[in-house]
């Protein structure tokens, strides 16, 4: 089964919002007006054209050729060319999807149903398309890397990340989905049939390579992980200077397991005490690690005194094992302390993958399919959460999307002809 996405062909498609079909037909009658319209649109969304690497973009644009799209009822599509580097850009009006007869409106309905957790088969049925057409559409979106799409949304590469692997099933085999999340966006959603450090390093390495290609000086400052050996090793390998912290909420939830045999109310009381202890240490402005060390020792003494030697010893050795990860969280105030946002992303993926037989499609590209789902996760606005209703994950994380329409954003951001325009320096 294919584990990696097929190599991208260099596509220089530009999805342009031409309002409606009548406006588009009018523009087709006037080459100069057409090019001006396209350039104005690119300016309005804050992007640049993706010229060849040798080109400074200083040339002018001419109409290159046009061709009729038979499948789309003879719709004319124009190409424009840079006079300097000869790069050719295919201009697609927003009411057409690249290489697909499915209309964007049908795709919009099917994708939002998919994102909501409906099975591919049901999404296809209600939208009158084939499940395979929907599967291929999601894979096509996933050909575009999450990193490049998120950078086009003006998000900085994340200095602090949450990394963990979701366990899933593919046919009958257990598979792992190495994931990197920062704030409300997924930066990496990989696919691995093996849980070795080598396999995870390969998967997380895809994120690292994409990030370094954009910014050679990129360094991860800190990563919150669950302490699983393969994850720890792959993070150390890929991001040598990064702090590796363990989630404090997981610590809280694990404590009762370390107190087996004690009555539930007693375990609950100790858990609350541990919660207060961690909370107070996080509130401190200085000497947080020292404070945590002292409080953990006192906490263990308390357990030994009240519940006996055996419990005290079990909790002590557990803490001995984990405390370096908790210290790492407290050492740097910017370190994420809890993996809640990653758990949420995983739960959202779980609902989809559970319902999706398409995921098990033999010969399909799981990597591309997963990346496609991650794009939907990042770009479809929240429906329910009152606080962020109407915003998508990218916006909640502080990024900017080209337009107020998520489907149009998805089309634009996965168009290969656009390049991210860096912010002018601030004064
Ligand atoms: Zn050029």
Coordinates of C-alpha atoms and ligand atoms in Angstrom, one line a residue:
X1 CA 0.0 0.0 0.0
X2 CA 1.3 3.4 -0.9
X3 CA 2.6 5.2 2.1
X4 CA 3.7 8.5 0.7
X5 CA 1.9 11.0 -1.5
X6 CA 2.6 10.7 -5.3
X7 CA 5.2 13.3 -6.4
X8 CA 3.6 16.6 -7.2
X9 CA 3.7 17.8 -10.8
X10 CA 4.5 21.5 -10.9
X11 CA 1.1 23.0 -11.4
X12 CA 0.7 26.7 -11.8
X13 CA -3.1 26.9 -11.5
X14 CA -4.6 30.1 -10.3
X15 CA -8.1 29.9 -8.9
X16 CA -9.7 33.3 -9.4
X17 CA -13.0 34.6 -8.1
X18 CA -14.7 35.8 -11.2
X19 CA -18.0 36.5 -9.5
X20 CA -20.3 34.6 -11.9
X21 CA -20.2 33.0 -15.3
X22 CA -21.5 36.1 -17.1
X23 CA -18.6 38.2 -15.8
X24 CA -16.2 35.5 -16.8
X25 CA -17.6 35.3 -20.3
X26 CA -17.3 39.1 -20.6
X27 CA -13.6 39.0 -19.5
X28 CA -12.9 36.3 -22.1
X29 CA -13.8 38.9 -24.8
X30 CA -11.0 41.2 -23.7
X31 CA -7.4 39.9 -23.1
X32 CA -6.2 43.1 -21.5
X33 CA -9.1 43.4 -19.1
X34 CA -8.7 39.6 -18.3
X35 CA -5.1 40.0 -17.2
X36 CA -5.9 43.1 -15.2
X37 CA -8.7 41.4 -13.5
X38 CA -6.5 38.4 -12.6
X39 CA -3.7 40.7 -11.3
X40 CA -6.2 42.7 -9.2
X41 CA -7.6 39.5 -7.7
X42 CA -4.1 38.3 -6.8
X43 CA -3.3 41.6 -5.1
X44 CA -6.6 41.5 -3.2
X45 CA -5.8 38.2 -1.6
X46 CA -2.2 39.3 -0.8
X47 CA -0.4 36.6 -2.9
X48 CA 2.2 36.7 -5.6
X49 CA 2.6 34.6 -8.8
X50 CA 4.7 31.5 -8.5
X51 CA 7.4 32.3 -11.2
X52 CA 10.3 30.1 -12.0
X53 CA 13.1 30.3 -9.5
X54 CA 15.3 32.4 -11.9
X55 CA 12.6 35.1 -12.4
X56 CA 12.2 38.2 -10.3
X57 CA 8.6 38.6 -11.5
X58 CA 9.5 41.9 -13.2
X59 CA 8.3 40.8 -16.6
X60 CA 4.8 41.4 -17.9
X61 CA 2.1 38.9 -18.5
X62 CA 0.6 38.0 -21.9
X63 CA -2.3 35.7 -22.9
X64 CA -0.6 32.4 -23.8
X65 CA -3.3 30.2 -25.2
X66 CA -6.7 29.1 -24.4
X67 CA -8.4 25.8 -24.6
X68 CA -11.9 24.6 -24.3
X69 CA -12.8 22.1 -21.6
X70 CA -15.0 19.6 -23.2
X71 CA -16.0 17.9 -19.9
X72 CA -17.2 21.2 -18.6
X73 CA -19.6 22.0 -21.4
X74 CA -17.0 23.7 -23.6
X75 CA -16.0 26.3 -21.0
X76 CA -13.0 28.2 -22.2
X77 CA -10.0 28.3 -19.9
X78 CA -7.2 30.8 -20.5
X79 CA -3.5 30.5 -19.8
X80 CA -1.3 33.5 -19.2
X81 CA 2.5 33.6 -19.5
X82 CA 5.3 35.6 -17.9
X83 CA 7.3 37.2 -20.7
X84 CA 10.5 36.8 -18.7
X85 CA 10.6 33.3 -17.3
X86 CA 8.0 31.8 -19.7
X87 CA 6.1 30.3 -16.7
X88 CA 2.6 29.5 -17.8
X89 CA -0.3 29.9 -15.4
X90 CA -3.7 28.3 -16.0
X91 CA -6.5 30.6 -14.8
X92 CA -9.4 28.7 -13.4
X93 CA -12.6 30.5 -12.5
X94 CA -13.8 29.6 -9.0
X95 CA -16.8 27.7 -10.4
X96 CA -14.5 25.0 -11.8
X97 CA -12.4 22.4 -10.0
X98 CA -9.0 21.4 -11.5
X99 CA -9.3 18.2 -13.5
X100 CA -12.7 17.4 -12.1
X101 CA -16.2 17.5 -13.5
X102 CA -17.6 17.8 -10.0
X103 CA -18.8 21.4 -9.4
X104 CA -17.3 23.3 -6.4
X105 CA -20.8 23.6 -5.0
X106 CA -21.3 19.8 -4.9
X107 CA -17.7 19.4 -3.6
X108 CA -18.5 22.0 -0.9
X109 CA -21.5 19.9 0.4
X110 CA -19.7 16.6 0.2
X111 CA -16.6 17.9 1.9
X112 CA -18.4 19.6 4.8
X113 CA -20.4 16.3 5.3
X114 CA -17.1 14.5 5.3
X115 CA -15.6 16.9 7.8
X116 CA -18.7 16.4 10.0
X117 CA -17.9 12.7 10.2
X118 CA -20.3 11.3 7.7
X119 CA -19.0 8.2 5.8
X120 CA -17.6 8.7 2.3
X121 CA -20.5 6.5 1.0
X122 CA -23.2 8.6 2.6
X123 CA -21.6 11.9 1.6
X124 CA -21.5 10.7 -1.9
X125 CA -25.0 9.5 -1.8
X126 CA -26.5 12.7 -0.6
X127 CA -24.5 14.7 -3.2
X128 CA -25.1 12.3 -6.1
X129 CA -21.4 11.6 -6.8
X130 CA -19.4 8.4 -6.5
X131 CA -17.6 7.6 -3.2
X132 CA -14.4 7.2 -5.3
X133 CA -14.8 10.7 -6.8
X134 CA -15.0 12.1 -3.3
X135 CA -12.0 10.0 -2.1
X136 CA -10.0 11.3 -5.1
X137 CA -11.0 14.9 -4.5
X138 CA -9.7 14.7 -0.9
X139 CA -6.5 13.0 -2.0
X140 CA -6.0 15.8 -4.6
X141 CA -6.3 18.4 -1.9
X142 CA -3.8 16.4 0.2
X143 CA -1.2 16.6 -2.6
X144 CA -0.5 20.1 -1.3
X145 CA 1.6 20.1 1.9
X146 CA 0.0 21.3 5.1
X147 CA 3.1 23.4 5.8
X148 CA 2.9 25.3 2.5
X149 CA -0.8 26.0 2.8
X150 CA -0.5 27.2 6.4
X151 CA 2.4 29.5 5.5
X152 CA 0.2 31.0 2.8
X153 CA -2.2 31.8 5.6
X154 CA 0.6 33.9 7.2
X155 CA 1.0 31.6 10.2
X156 CA 4.6 31.4 11.4
X157 CA 6.3 28.0 11.7
X158 CA 5.4 26.8 15.2
X159 CA 8.2 27.2 17.8
X160 CA 6.3 25.0 20.2
X161 CA 4.5 21.9 19.1
X162 CA 2.4 19.0 20.4
X163 CA 3.4 15.7 18.9
X164 CA 1.7 12.3 19.3
X165 CA 0.6 9.3 17.3
X166 CA -3.0 8.3 16.8
X167 CA -3.6 4.6 16.6
X168 CA -6.0 3.5 13.9
X169 CA -6.9 0.5 11.9
X170 CA -6.3 0.0 8.2
X171 CA -8.0 -3.2 7.1
X172 CA -7.0 -5.4 10.0
X173 CA -3.6 -4.0 10.7
X174 CA -2.9 -1.4 13.4
X175 CA -1.5 1.8 11.9
X176 CA -0.2 5.0 13.4
X177 CA -0.9 8.6 12.4
X178 CA 2.0 10.7 13.7
X179 CA 0.6 14.2 14.2
X180 CA 1.9 17.6 14.9
X181 CA -0.4 20.3 16.2
X182 CA 0.1 23.9 17.3
X183 CA -2.8 25.9 18.6
X184 CA -5.9 25.0 16.5
X185 CA -4.1 23.8 13.4
X186 CA -2.6 20.5 12.3
X187 CA 0.8 20.9 10.8
X188 CA 1.4 17.3 10.1
X189 CA -0.8 14.2 9.8
X190 CA 1.3 11.3 8.7
X191 CA 0.8 7.6 8.2
X192 CA 2.9 4.7 9.4
X193 CA 2.4 1.0 9.5
X194 CA 5.2 0.6 12.1
X195 CA 5.7 2.2 15.5
X196 CA 9.5 2.2 15.5
X197 CA 11.5 5.3 16.1
X198 CA 12.8 5.0 12.5
X199 CA 9.3 5.0 11.1
X200 CA 8.2 8.0 13.3
X201 CA 11.4 9.9 12.4
X202 CA 10.6 9.4 8.7
X203 CA 7.0 10.7 9.2
X204 CA 7.8 13.7 11.4
X205 CA 10.8 14.3 9.1
X206 CA 8.4 15.2 6.3
X207 CA 7.2 18.2 8.4
X208 CA 10.8 19.1 9.3
X209 CA 11.9 19.1 5.7
X210 CA 9.0 21.2 4.5
X211 CA 9.6 23.7 7.3
X212 CA 13.4 23.9 6.6
X213 CA 12.8 24.3 2.9
X214 CA 10.9 27.4 3.7
X215 CA 13.1 28.7 6.6
X216 CA 16.5 27.0 6.8
X217 CA 17.0 28.5 10.3
X218 CA 13.8 27.0 11.7
X219 CA 14.2 25.3 15.1
X220 CA 11.6 23.8 17.3
X221 CA 12.0 25.2 20.8
X222 CA 9.8 22.8 22.6
X223 CA 7.6 19.8 22.0
X224 CA 4.9 18.3 24.3
X225 CA 4.8 14.5 23.9
X226 CA 3.4 11.5 25.8
X227 CA 6.8 10.1 26.6
X228 CA 6.4 7.1 24.3
X229 CA 9.9 5.9 23.4
X230 CA 9.7 6.1 19.6
X231 CA 8.3 9.6 19.8
X232 CA 10.9 10.7 22.2
X233 CA 13.7 9.3 20.0
X234 CA 12.3 10.8 16.8
X235 CA 11.9 14.2 18.3
X236 CA 15.5 14.1 19.7
X237 CA 16.7 13.1 16.3
X238 CA 14.9 15.7 14.3
X239 CA 14.8 18.6 16.7
X240 CA 18.0 18.3 18.7
X241 CA 17.8 21.5 20.9
X242 CA 14.1 21.2 21.6
X243 CA 12.8 20.8 25.2
X244 CA 10.6 17.7 25.5
X245 CA 7.8 18.0 28.0
X246 CA 5.1 15.7 29.2
X247 CA 1.5 16.7 29.3
X248 CA 0.4 17.7 32.8
X249 CA -3.2 16.7 32.3
X250 CA -2.1 13.1 31.5
X251 CA -0.1 13.2 34.7
X252 CA -3.2 14.0 36.6
X253 CA -5.2 11.3 35.0
X254 CA -2.5 8.7 35.6
X255 CA -2.1 9.3 39.3
X256 CA -5.2 7.4 40.4
X257 CA -3.8 4.3 38.5
X258 CA -0.7 4.5 40.7
X259 CA -2.9 4.3 43.8
X260 CA -4.4 0.9 43.1
X261 CA -6.3 -0.7 46.0
X262 CA -7.2 2.6 47.7
X263 CA -10.8 3.7 48.0
X264 CA -12.1 5.9 45.2
X265 CA -12.7 9.0 47.4
X266 CA -9.1 8.7 48.7
X267 CA -7.7 8.6 45.2
X268 CA -9.9 11.4 44.2
X269 CA -8.7 13.6 47.1
X270 CA -5.1 12.9 46.3
X271 CA -5.7 13.7 42.6
X272 CA -7.2 17.1 43.6
X273 CA -4.2 17.7 45.8
X274 CA -1.8 16.9 42.9
X275 CA -3.9 19.1 40.6
X276 CA -3.6 22.1 43.1
X277 CA 0.2 21.4 43.4
X278 CA 0.8 21.5 39.6
X279 CA -1.5 24.5 39.3
X280 CA 0.4 26.5 41.9
X281 CA 3.7 25.7 40.4
X282 CA 2.5 27.0 37.0
X283 CA 1.2 30.2 38.6
X284 CA 4.7 31.0 39.9
X285 CA 6.8 33.5 38.1
X286 CA 10.2 32.2 39.1
X287 CA 11.9 29.0 40.4
X288 CA 9.1 26.9 39.1
X289 CA 11.2 23.8 38.7
X290 CA 12.7 24.1 42.2
X291 CA 9.2 24.6 43.6
X292 CA 7.9 21.5 41.7
X293 CA 10.7 19.3 43.0
X294 CA 10.1 20.3 46.6
X295 CA 6.3 19.9 46.3
X296 CA 6.6 16.5 44.6
X297 CA 8.8 15.3 47.5
X298 CA 6.4 16.6 50.1
X299 CA 3.5 15.0 48.2
X300 CA 5.1 11.6 48.2
X301 CA 5.9 12.0 51.9
X302 CA 2.3 12.8 52.5
X303 CA 1.1 9.6 50.7
X304 CA 3.7 7.5 52.5
X305 CA 2.5 8.9 55.9
X306 CA -1.2 8.5 55.2
X307 CA -1.5 5.5 52.9
X308 CA 1.6 3.6 53.6
X309 CA 5.1 2.8 52.4
X310 CA 4.0 0.8 49.4
X311 CA 1.9 3.4 47.8
X312 CA 4.4 6.1 48.5
X313 CA 7.1 4.1 46.8
X314 CA 5.0 3.4 43.7
X315 CA 4.1 7.0 43.3
X316 CA 7.7 8.1 43.9
X317 CA 9.2 5.8 41.3
X318 CA 6.5 6.9 38.7
X319 CA 7.4 10.6 39.4
X320 CA 11.1 9.8 39.2
X321 CA 10.4 8.5 35.7
X322 CA 8.3 11.4 34.5
X323 CA 9.5 14.5 36.3
X324 CA 12.1 15.6 33.8
X325 CA 9.2 15.9 31.3
X326 CA 7.2 18.0 33.8
X327 CA 10.2 20.1 34.6
X328 CA 10.6 20.8 30.9
X329 CA 7.1 22.1 30.8
X330 CA 7.7 24.4 33.7
X331 CA 11.1 25.6 32.7
X332 CA 9.8 27.6 29.8
X333 CA 6.6 29.6 30.3
X334 CA 5.9 29.3 26.5
X335 CA 5.9 25.5 26.6
X336 CA 2.4 24.1 26.1
X337 CA 1.4 22.3 29.3
X338 CA -1.4 20.1 28.1
X339 CA -2.1 18.2 24.9
X340 CA -5.8 19.0 24.9
X341 CA -5.7 20.6 21.4
X342 CA -4.0 17.6 20.0
X343 CA -6.5 15.2 21.6
X344 CA -9.3 17.3 20.0
X345 CA -7.7 17.0 16.6
X346 CA -7.2 13.3 17.0
X347 CA -10.8 12.8 18.1
X348 CA -12.0 14.7 15.1
X349 CA -9.9 12.5 12.8
X350 CA -11.1 9.4 14.6
X351 CA -14.7 10.1 13.9
X352 CA -13.9 10.4 10.1
X353 CA -11.6 7.5 9.8
X354 CA -13.9 5.2 11.7
X355 CA -16.7 6.0 9.3
X356 CA -14.5 5.8 6.2
X357 CA -14.0 2.7 4.3
X358 CA -12.3 4.8 1.7
X359 CA -9.3 5.0 4.0
X360 CA -8.7 1.3 3.5
X361 CA -8.9 1.6 -0.2
X362 CA -6.1 -0.7 -1.5
X363 CA -3.6 1.2 -3.7
X364 CA -4.9 4.5 -2.4
X365 CA -2.6 7.1 -0.9
X366 CA -3.3 7.2 2.8
X367 CA -0.8 10.0 3.2
X368 CA -2.6 12.3 0.6
X369 CA -6.0 11.3 2.0
X370 CA -5.0 12.2 5.6
X371 CA -3.4 15.5 4.5
X372 CA -6.6 16.3 2.6
X373 CA -8.7 15.7 5.8
X374 CA -6.2 17.8 7.8
X375 CA -6.7 20.7 5.3
X376 CA -10.5 20.5 6.0
X377 CA -9.8 20.5 9.7
X378 CA -7.7 23.6 9.4
X379 CA -9.9 25.6 7.0
X380 CA -13.6 24.7 7.7
X381 CA -15.0 27.2 10.2
X382 CA -16.4 25.9 13.5
X383 CA -20.1 25.5 13.6
X384 CA -20.7 25.0 17.2
X385 CA -18.2 26.5 19.5
X386 CA -19.8 29.9 20.4
X387 CA -16.5 31.6 21.1
X388 CA -15.0 30.9 17.7
X389 CA -18.1 30.3 15.7
X390 CA -17.6 31.2 12.1
X391 CA -13.8 31.1 12.3
X392 CA -11.7 28.3 11.1
X393 CA -8.7 26.8 13.0
X394 CA -6.2 28.9 11.0
X395 CA -7.9 32.1 12.0
X396 CA -8.2 31.1 15.6
X397 CA -4.5 30.4 15.5
X398 CA -3.9 33.9 14.3
X399 CA -3.6 33.3 10.6
X400 CA -5.3 35.0 7.7
X401 CA -7.3 33.3 5.0
X402 CA -7.7 34.9 1.5
X403 CA -11.5 35.3 1.5
X404 CA -14.5 34.8 3.8
X405 CA -15.5 31.6 1.9
X406 CA -13.8 28.4 3.1
X407 CA -14.4 26.5 -0.1
X408 CA -12.9 29.3 -2.2
X409 CA -10.0 29.5 0.3
X410 CA -9.4 25.8 -0.1
X411 CA -9.4 26.2 -3.9
X412 CA -7.0 29.2 -3.8
X413 CA -4.7 27.8 -1.2
X414 CA -4.3 24.5 -3.1
X415 CA -3.6 26.3 -6.4
X416 CA 0.0 25.8 -7.3
X417 CA 0.3 29.1 -9.1
X418 CA 0.3 31.3 -6.0
X419 CA 3.2 32.1 -3.8
X420 CA 3.0 33.4 -0.3
X421 CA 3.8 37.1 -0.2
X422 CA 6.0 37.9 2.8
X423 CA 4.8 40.8 5.0
X424 CA 6.5 44.1 4.4
X425 CA 8.9 44.8 7.3
X426 CA 7.3 46.6 10.2
X427 CA 8.6 50.0 11.3
Ligands
LIG1 ZN1 8.4 35.1 -14.5

